[in-house]
Amino acid sequence: MNENLFASFITPTMMGLPIVVLIVMFPSILFPSTNRLINNRLITVQQWLVRLVTKQMMSIHNKKGQTWALMLISLIMFIGSTNLLGLLPHSFTPTTQLSLNLGMAIPLWAGTVILGFRHKLKASLAHFLPQGTPLPLIPMLVIIETISLFIQPMALAVRLTANITAGHLLIHLIGSATLALMDISMTTALITFIILVMLTMLEFAVALIQAYVFTLLVSLYLHDNT
């Protein structure tokens, strides 16, 4: 009970060196490539899910936007796998670090914005000033739209960080409460344990949903700029 509540969010080290790079690279092992004519069930299910998500996500894009298909499907697989691995006991979730999420959000957002200014300059500039705006409100609206544009990557990163961190904290608190209640009332401890199991199942869903939401928003930014 004296354990630090935020101890699980501290970047792990080995012999004084951070090993977060190895942890970030680890999910790639879960998606092996195969040269066999007939794949096993696991790889078949993975490929089916990849095709399903790719088809759904790329359906709104034109030919130029569909060139981002590999980038977006790699992004959703990386975020989803790291979120799920972070639910294992004594593990570390890289997506609870705002710096990592900003490192994913800012380059992707900047790429979509640059693409829009390169190929759709007039349409991109038109977003800063809606049609029919009264003349006195033009300076204020331009400032507001500029701020809303630059806040998009921050919103992406903070949304992912907050949702994953909040779920881990709830699991930690309810797990600690279950252990403490075992010495007081087994009935109450059992009820708390059932809540913990249900919350853990919910966190599995949240881990996948947040990966999908992050990638979907990047996809929508791309659609607006292509």
mmCIF file of C-alpha atoms in Angstrom:
data_model
loop_
_atom_site.group_PDB
_atom_site.id
_atom_site.type_symbol
_atom_site.label_atom_id
_atom_site.label_comp_id
_atom_site.label_asym_id
_atom_site.label_seq_id
_atom_site.Cartn_x
_atom_site.Cartn_y
_atom_site.Cartn_z
ATOM 1 C CA MET A 1 0.000 0.000 0.000
ATOM 2 C CA ASN A 2 3.019 2.320 0.326
ATOM 3 C CA GLU A 3 3.859 1.899 -3.357
ATOM 4 C CA ASN A 4 3.999 5.095 -5.374
ATOM 5 C CA LEU A 5 0.816 5.485 -7.393
ATOM 6 C CA PHE A 6 2.749 6.688 -10.424
ATOM 7 C CA ALA A 7 5.588 4.167 -10.187
ATOM 8 C CA SER A 8 4.289 2.216 -13.187
ATOM 9 C CA PHE A 9 4.593 5.327 -15.391
ATOM 10 C CA ILE A 10 8.316 5.856 -14.695
ATOM 11 C CA THR A 11 10.512 5.017 -17.676
ATOM 12 C CA PRO A 12 12.212 1.674 -16.879
ATOM 13 C CA THR A 13 15.986 1.464 -16.846
ATOM 14 C CA MET A 14 18.571 -1.320 -16.941
ATOM 15 C CA MET A 15 21.995 -0.618 -15.432
ATOM 16 C CA GLY A 16 21.128 3.066 -15.445
ATOM 17 C CA LEU A 17 20.195 3.122 -19.142
ATOM 18 C CA PRO A 18 16.605 3.657 -20.340
ATOM 19 C CA ILE A 19 15.205 0.654 -22.176
ATOM 20 C CA VAL A 20 12.118 2.373 -23.554
ATOM 21 C CA VAL A 21 13.476 1.940 -27.106
ATOM 22 C CA LEU A 22 13.477 -1.840 -26.694
ATOM 23 C CA ILE A 23 9.957 -1.730 -25.257
ATOM 24 C CA VAL A 24 8.720 0.372 -28.185
ATOM 25 C CA MET A 25 10.283 -2.075 -30.671
ATOM 26 C CA PHE A 26 8.889 -5.164 -28.923
ATOM 27 C CA PRO A 27 5.324 -5.077 -30.418
ATOM 28 C CA SER A 28 6.763 -5.623 -33.910
ATOM 29 C CA ILE A 29 7.542 -9.207 -32.848
ATOM 30 C CA LEU A 30 3.803 -9.853 -32.490
ATOM 31 C CA PHE A 31 3.213 -9.278 -36.212
ATOM 32 C CA PRO A 32 5.500 -11.736 -38.007
ATOM 33 C CA SER A 33 5.691 -11.954 -41.781
ATOM 34 C CA THR A 34 5.480 -15.308 -43.499
ATOM 35 C CA ASN A 35 6.423 -16.708 -46.906
ATOM 36 C CA ARG A 36 4.226 -19.772 -46.641
ATOM 37 C CA LEU A 37 1.523 -20.479 -49.183
ATOM 38 C CA ILE A 38 -0.983 -21.273 -46.403
ATOM 39 C CA ASN A 39 -0.688 -19.239 -43.207
ATOM 40 C CA ASN A 40 -1.592 -20.364 -39.722
ATOM 41 C CA ARG A 41 -4.750 -19.169 -37.984
ATOM 42 C CA LEU A 42 -3.091 -16.319 -36.068
ATOM 43 C CA ILE A 43 -1.502 -14.702 -39.124
ATOM 44 C CA THR A 44 -4.697 -15.251 -41.129
ATOM 45 C CA VAL A 45 -6.753 -13.403 -38.497
ATOM 46 C CA GLN A 46 -4.160 -10.606 -38.326
ATOM 47 C CA GLN A 47 -4.167 -10.152 -42.097
ATOM 48 C CA TRP A 48 -7.969 -10.177 -42.187
ATOM 49 C CA LEU A 49 -8.142 -7.470 -39.520
ATOM 50 C CA VAL A 50 -5.507 -5.385 -41.303
ATOM 51 C CA ARG A 51 -7.416 -5.579 -44.590
ATOM 52 C CA LEU A 52 -10.708 -4.757 -42.851
ATOM 53 C CA VAL A 53 -9.353 -1.691 -41.051
ATOM 54 C CA THR A 54 -7.441 -0.508 -44.128
ATOM 55 C CA LYS A 55 -10.499 -0.800 -46.352
ATOM 56 C CA GLN A 56 -12.695 1.070 -43.873
ATOM 57 C CA MET A 57 -10.165 3.820 -43.204
ATOM 58 C CA MET A 58 -9.105 4.392 -46.816
ATOM 59 C CA SER A 59 -12.619 4.427 -48.270
ATOM 60 C CA ILE A 60 -12.938 8.210 -47.824
ATOM 61 C CA HIS A 61 -9.585 9.062 -49.428
ATOM 62 C CA ASN A 62 -8.607 9.815 -52.990
ATOM 63 C CA LYS A 63 -5.590 8.309 -54.740
ATOM 64 C CA LYS A 64 -3.219 10.775 -53.094
ATOM 65 C CA GLY A 65 -4.547 10.078 -49.610
ATOM 66 C CA GLN A 66 -4.445 6.308 -50.122
ATOM 67 C CA THR A 67 -0.660 6.467 -50.376
ATOM 68 C CA TRP A 68 -0.718 6.923 -46.583
ATOM 69 C CA ALA A 69 -2.352 3.520 -46.076
ATOM 70 C CA LEU A 70 0.839 1.780 -44.893
ATOM 71 C CA MET A 71 1.643 4.621 -42.503
ATOM 72 C CA LEU A 72 -1.834 4.651 -40.940
ATOM 73 C CA ILE A 73 -2.165 0.876 -40.569
ATOM 74 C CA SER A 74 1.318 0.707 -39.003
ATOM 75 C CA LEU A 75 0.281 3.474 -36.607
ATOM 76 C CA ILE A 76 -2.894 1.751 -35.420
ATOM 77 C CA MET A 77 -1.079 -1.587 -35.013
ATOM 78 C CA PHE A 78 1.705 0.035 -32.991
ATOM 79 C CA ILE A 79 -0.581 2.003 -30.659
ATOM 80 C CA GLY A 80 -3.008 -0.890 -30.189
ATOM 81 C CA SER A 81 -0.289 -3.447 -29.422
ATOM 82 C CA THR A 82 1.575 -1.186 -26.981
ATOM 83 C CA ASN A 83 -1.678 -0.337 -25.193
ATOM 84 C CA LEU A 84 -2.555 -4.029 -24.820
ATOM 85 C CA LEU A 85 0.942 -5.039 -23.692
ATOM 86 C CA GLY A 86 0.795 -2.287 -21.066
ATOM 87 C CA LEU A 87 -2.104 -4.101 -19.372
ATOM 88 C CA LEU A 88 0.149 -7.039 -18.484
ATOM 89 C CA PRO A 89 1.394 -7.119 -14.875
ATOM 90 C CA HIS A 90 4.716 -5.392 -14.158
ATOM 91 C CA SER A 91 4.830 -3.943 -17.671
ATOM 92 C CA PHE A 92 5.366 -0.447 -19.019
ATOM 93 C CA THR A 93 3.010 1.401 -21.381
ATOM 94 C CA PRO A 94 4.888 3.831 -23.661
ATOM 95 C CA THR A 95 1.647 5.579 -24.669
ATOM 96 C CA THR A 96 1.250 6.946 -21.131
ATOM 97 C CA GLN A 97 4.183 9.259 -21.924
ATOM 98 C CA LEU A 98 3.069 12.565 -23.435
ATOM 99 C CA SER A 99 6.451 12.995 -25.112
ATOM 100 C CA LEU A 100 6.025 9.792 -27.136
ATOM 101 C CA ASN A 101 2.475 10.682 -28.160
ATOM 102 C CA LEU A 102 3.554 14.173 -29.199
ATOM 103 C CA GLY A 103 6.383 12.586 -31.159
ATOM 104 C CA MET A 104 3.777 10.622 -33.126
ATOM 105 C CA ALA A 105 1.142 13.346 -33.416
ATOM 106 C CA ILE A 106 3.221 16.365 -34.444
ATOM 107 C CA PRO A 107 5.024 14.849 -37.490
ATOM 108 C CA LEU A 108 1.831 13.230 -38.809
ATOM 109 C CA TRP A 109 -0.200 16.418 -38.323
ATOM 110 C CA ALA A 110 2.572 18.525 -39.880
ATOM 111 C CA GLY A 111 2.737 16.150 -42.853
ATOM 112 C CA THR A 112 -0.984 16.506 -43.545
ATOM 113 C CA VAL A 113 -0.881 20.302 -43.199
ATOM 114 C CA ILE A 114 2.146 20.640 -45.482
ATOM 115 C CA LEU A 115 0.450 18.350 -47.988
ATOM 116 C CA GLY A 116 -2.620 20.572 -47.917
ATOM 117 C CA PHE A 117 -0.668 23.803 -48.419
ATOM 118 C CA ARG A 118 1.286 22.185 -51.248
ATOM 119 C CA HIS A 119 -1.605 20.762 -53.264
ATOM 120 C CA LYS A 120 -4.671 22.726 -52.047
ATOM 121 C CA LEU A 121 -3.336 26.134 -51.075
ATOM 122 C CA LYS A 122 -6.558 28.099 -51.640
ATOM 123 C CA ALA A 123 -8.745 25.541 -49.864
ATOM 124 C CA SER A 124 -6.303 25.334 -46.926
ATOM 125 C CA LEU A 125 -6.209 29.110 -46.531
ATOM 126 C CA ALA A 126 -10.012 29.245 -46.803
ATOM 127 C CA HIS A 127 -10.272 27.276 -43.543
ATOM 128 C CA PHE A 128 -8.876 30.286 -41.683
ATOM 129 C CA LEU A 129 -11.738 32.517 -42.819
ATOM 130 C CA PRO A 130 -15.247 31.025 -43.263
ATOM 131 C CA GLN A 131 -17.319 32.439 -46.103
ATOM 132 C CA GLY A 132 -19.634 35.311 -45.204
ATOM 133 C CA THR A 133 -17.693 36.443 -42.146
ATOM 134 C CA PRO A 134 -18.453 40.060 -41.133
ATOM 135 C CA LEU A 135 -15.518 42.396 -41.734
ATOM 136 C CA PRO A 136 -14.973 43.385 -38.047
ATOM 137 C CA LEU A 137 -14.698 39.704 -37.019
ATOM 138 C CA ILE A 138 -12.096 38.737 -39.622
ATOM 139 C CA PRO A 139 -8.951 39.324 -37.463
ATOM 140 C CA MET A 140 -10.427 37.496 -34.472
ATOM 141 C CA LEU A 141 -11.608 34.513 -36.549
ATOM 142 C CA VAL A 142 -8.229 34.182 -38.258
ATOM 143 C CA ILE A 143 -6.529 34.056 -34.848
ATOM 144 C CA ILE A 144 -9.055 31.516 -33.498
ATOM 145 C CA GLU A 145 -8.750 29.251 -36.554
ATOM 146 C CA THR A 146 -4.944 29.447 -36.401
ATOM 147 C CA ILE A 147 -4.959 28.440 -32.731
ATOM 148 C CA SER A 148 -7.399 25.595 -33.426
ATOM 149 C CA LEU A 149 -5.115 24.342 -36.205
ATOM 150 C CA PHE A 150 -1.987 24.315 -34.049
ATOM 151 C CA ILE A 151 -3.790 22.729 -31.100
ATOM 152 C CA GLN A 152 -4.770 19.630 -33.105
ATOM 153 C CA PRO A 153 -1.569 17.602 -32.434
ATOM 154 C CA MET A 154 -1.695 18.539 -28.748
ATOM 155 C CA ALA A 155 -5.301 17.345 -28.553
ATOM 156 C CA LEU A 156 -4.329 14.047 -30.233
ATOM 157 C CA ALA A 157 -1.492 13.401 -27.807
ATOM 158 C CA VAL A 158 -3.292 14.527 -24.638
ATOM 159 C CA ARG A 159 -6.410 12.473 -25.466
ATOM 160 C CA LEU A 160 -4.400 9.264 -25.842
ATOM 161 C CA THR A 161 -2.230 9.949 -22.784
ATOM 162 C CA ALA A 162 -5.154 10.873 -20.520
ATOM 163 C CA ASN A 163 -7.317 7.886 -21.442
ATOM 164 C CA ILE A 164 -4.576 5.293 -21.046
ATOM 165 C CA THR A 165 -3.195 6.859 -17.845
ATOM 166 C CA ALA A 166 -6.647 7.158 -16.247
ATOM 167 C CA GLY A 167 -7.414 3.494 -16.926
ATOM 168 C CA HIS A 168 -4.131 2.332 -15.425
ATOM 169 C CA LEU A 169 -4.644 4.476 -12.337
ATOM 170 C CA LEU A 170 -8.159 3.097 -11.810
ATOM 171 C CA ILE A 171 -6.903 -0.483 -12.089
ATOM 172 C CA HIS A 172 -4.105 0.276 -9.626
ATOM 173 C CA LEU A 173 -6.436 1.936 -7.108
ATOM 174 C CA ILE A 174 -9.137 -0.744 -7.256
ATOM 175 C CA GLY A 175 -6.515 -3.506 -7.069
ATOM 176 C CA SER A 176 -4.989 -1.919 -3.970
ATOM 177 C CA ALA A 177 -8.453 -1.517 -2.442
ATOM 178 C CA THR A 178 -9.207 -5.201 -3.083
ATOM 179 C CA LEU A 179 -6.061 -6.286 -1.246
ATOM 180 C CA ALA A 180 -6.823 -3.969 1.672
ATOM 181 C CA LEU A 181 -10.436 -5.160 1.964
ATOM 182 C CA MET A 182 -9.450 -8.836 2.123
ATOM 183 C CA ASP A 183 -8.445 -8.368 5.779
ATOM 184 C CA ILE A 184 -11.682 -6.522 6.595
ATOM 185 C CA SER A 185 -14.527 -8.122 4.653
ATOM 186 C CA MET A 186 -14.204 -10.919 2.121
ATOM 187 C CA THR A 187 -17.647 -10.137 0.667
ATOM 188 C CA THR A 188 -16.721 -6.541 -0.035
ATOM 189 C CA ALA A 189 -13.351 -7.649 -1.358
ATOM 190 C CA LEU A 190 -15.068 -10.095 -3.732
ATOM 191 C CA ILE A 191 -17.371 -7.360 -5.051
ATOM 192 C CA THR A 192 -14.385 -5.077 -5.539
ATOM 193 C CA PHE A 193 -12.527 -7.868 -7.336
ATOM 194 C CA ILE A 194 -15.458 -8.356 -9.725
ATOM 195 C CA ILE A 195 -15.398 -4.619 -10.439
ATOM 196 C CA LEU A 196 -11.652 -4.913 -11.079
ATOM 197 C CA VAL A 197 -12.173 -7.730 -13.589
ATOM 198 C CA MET A 198 -14.885 -5.767 -15.397
ATOM 199 C CA LEU A 199 -12.693 -2.667 -15.461
ATOM 200 C CA THR A 200 -9.805 -4.687 -16.889
ATOM 201 C CA MET A 201 -12.067 -5.965 -19.669
ATOM 202 C CA LEU A 202 -13.142 -2.388 -20.327
ATOM 203 C CA GLU A 203 -9.506 -1.310 -20.511
ATOM 204 C CA PHE A 204 -8.832 -3.911 -23.212
ATOM 205 C CA ALA A 205 -11.593 -2.280 -25.259
ATOM 206 C CA VAL A 206 -10.324 1.232 -24.468
ATOM 207 C CA ALA A 207 -6.798 0.260 -25.567
ATOM 208 C CA LEU A 208 -8.063 -0.718 -29.020
ATOM 209 C CA ILE A 209 -10.588 2.121 -29.296
ATOM 210 C CA GLN A 210 -7.992 4.779 -28.477
ATOM 211 C CA ALA A 211 -5.643 3.372 -31.114
ATOM 212 C CA TYR A 212 -8.476 3.530 -33.652
ATOM 213 C CA VAL A 213 -9.521 7.064 -32.615
ATOM 214 C CA PHE A 214 -5.945 8.399 -32.836
ATOM 215 C CA THR A 215 -5.461 6.922 -36.312
ATOM 216 C CA LEU A 216 -8.927 7.943 -37.477
ATOM 217 C CA LEU A 217 -8.337 11.585 -36.524
ATOM 218 C CA VAL A 218 -5.020 11.599 -38.393
ATOM 219 C CA SER A 219 -6.884 10.078 -41.337
ATOM 220 C CA LEU A 220 -9.509 12.851 -41.170
ATOM 221 C CA TYR A 221 -6.791 15.518 -41.068
ATOM 222 C CA LEU A 222 -5.300 13.880 -44.150
ATOM 223 C CA HIS A 223 -8.691 13.811 -45.881
ATOM 224 C CA ASP A 224 -9.171 17.532 -45.269
ATOM 225 C CA ASN A 225 -5.827 18.315 -46.897
ATOM 226 C CA THR A 226 -5.892 16.036 -49.964
#
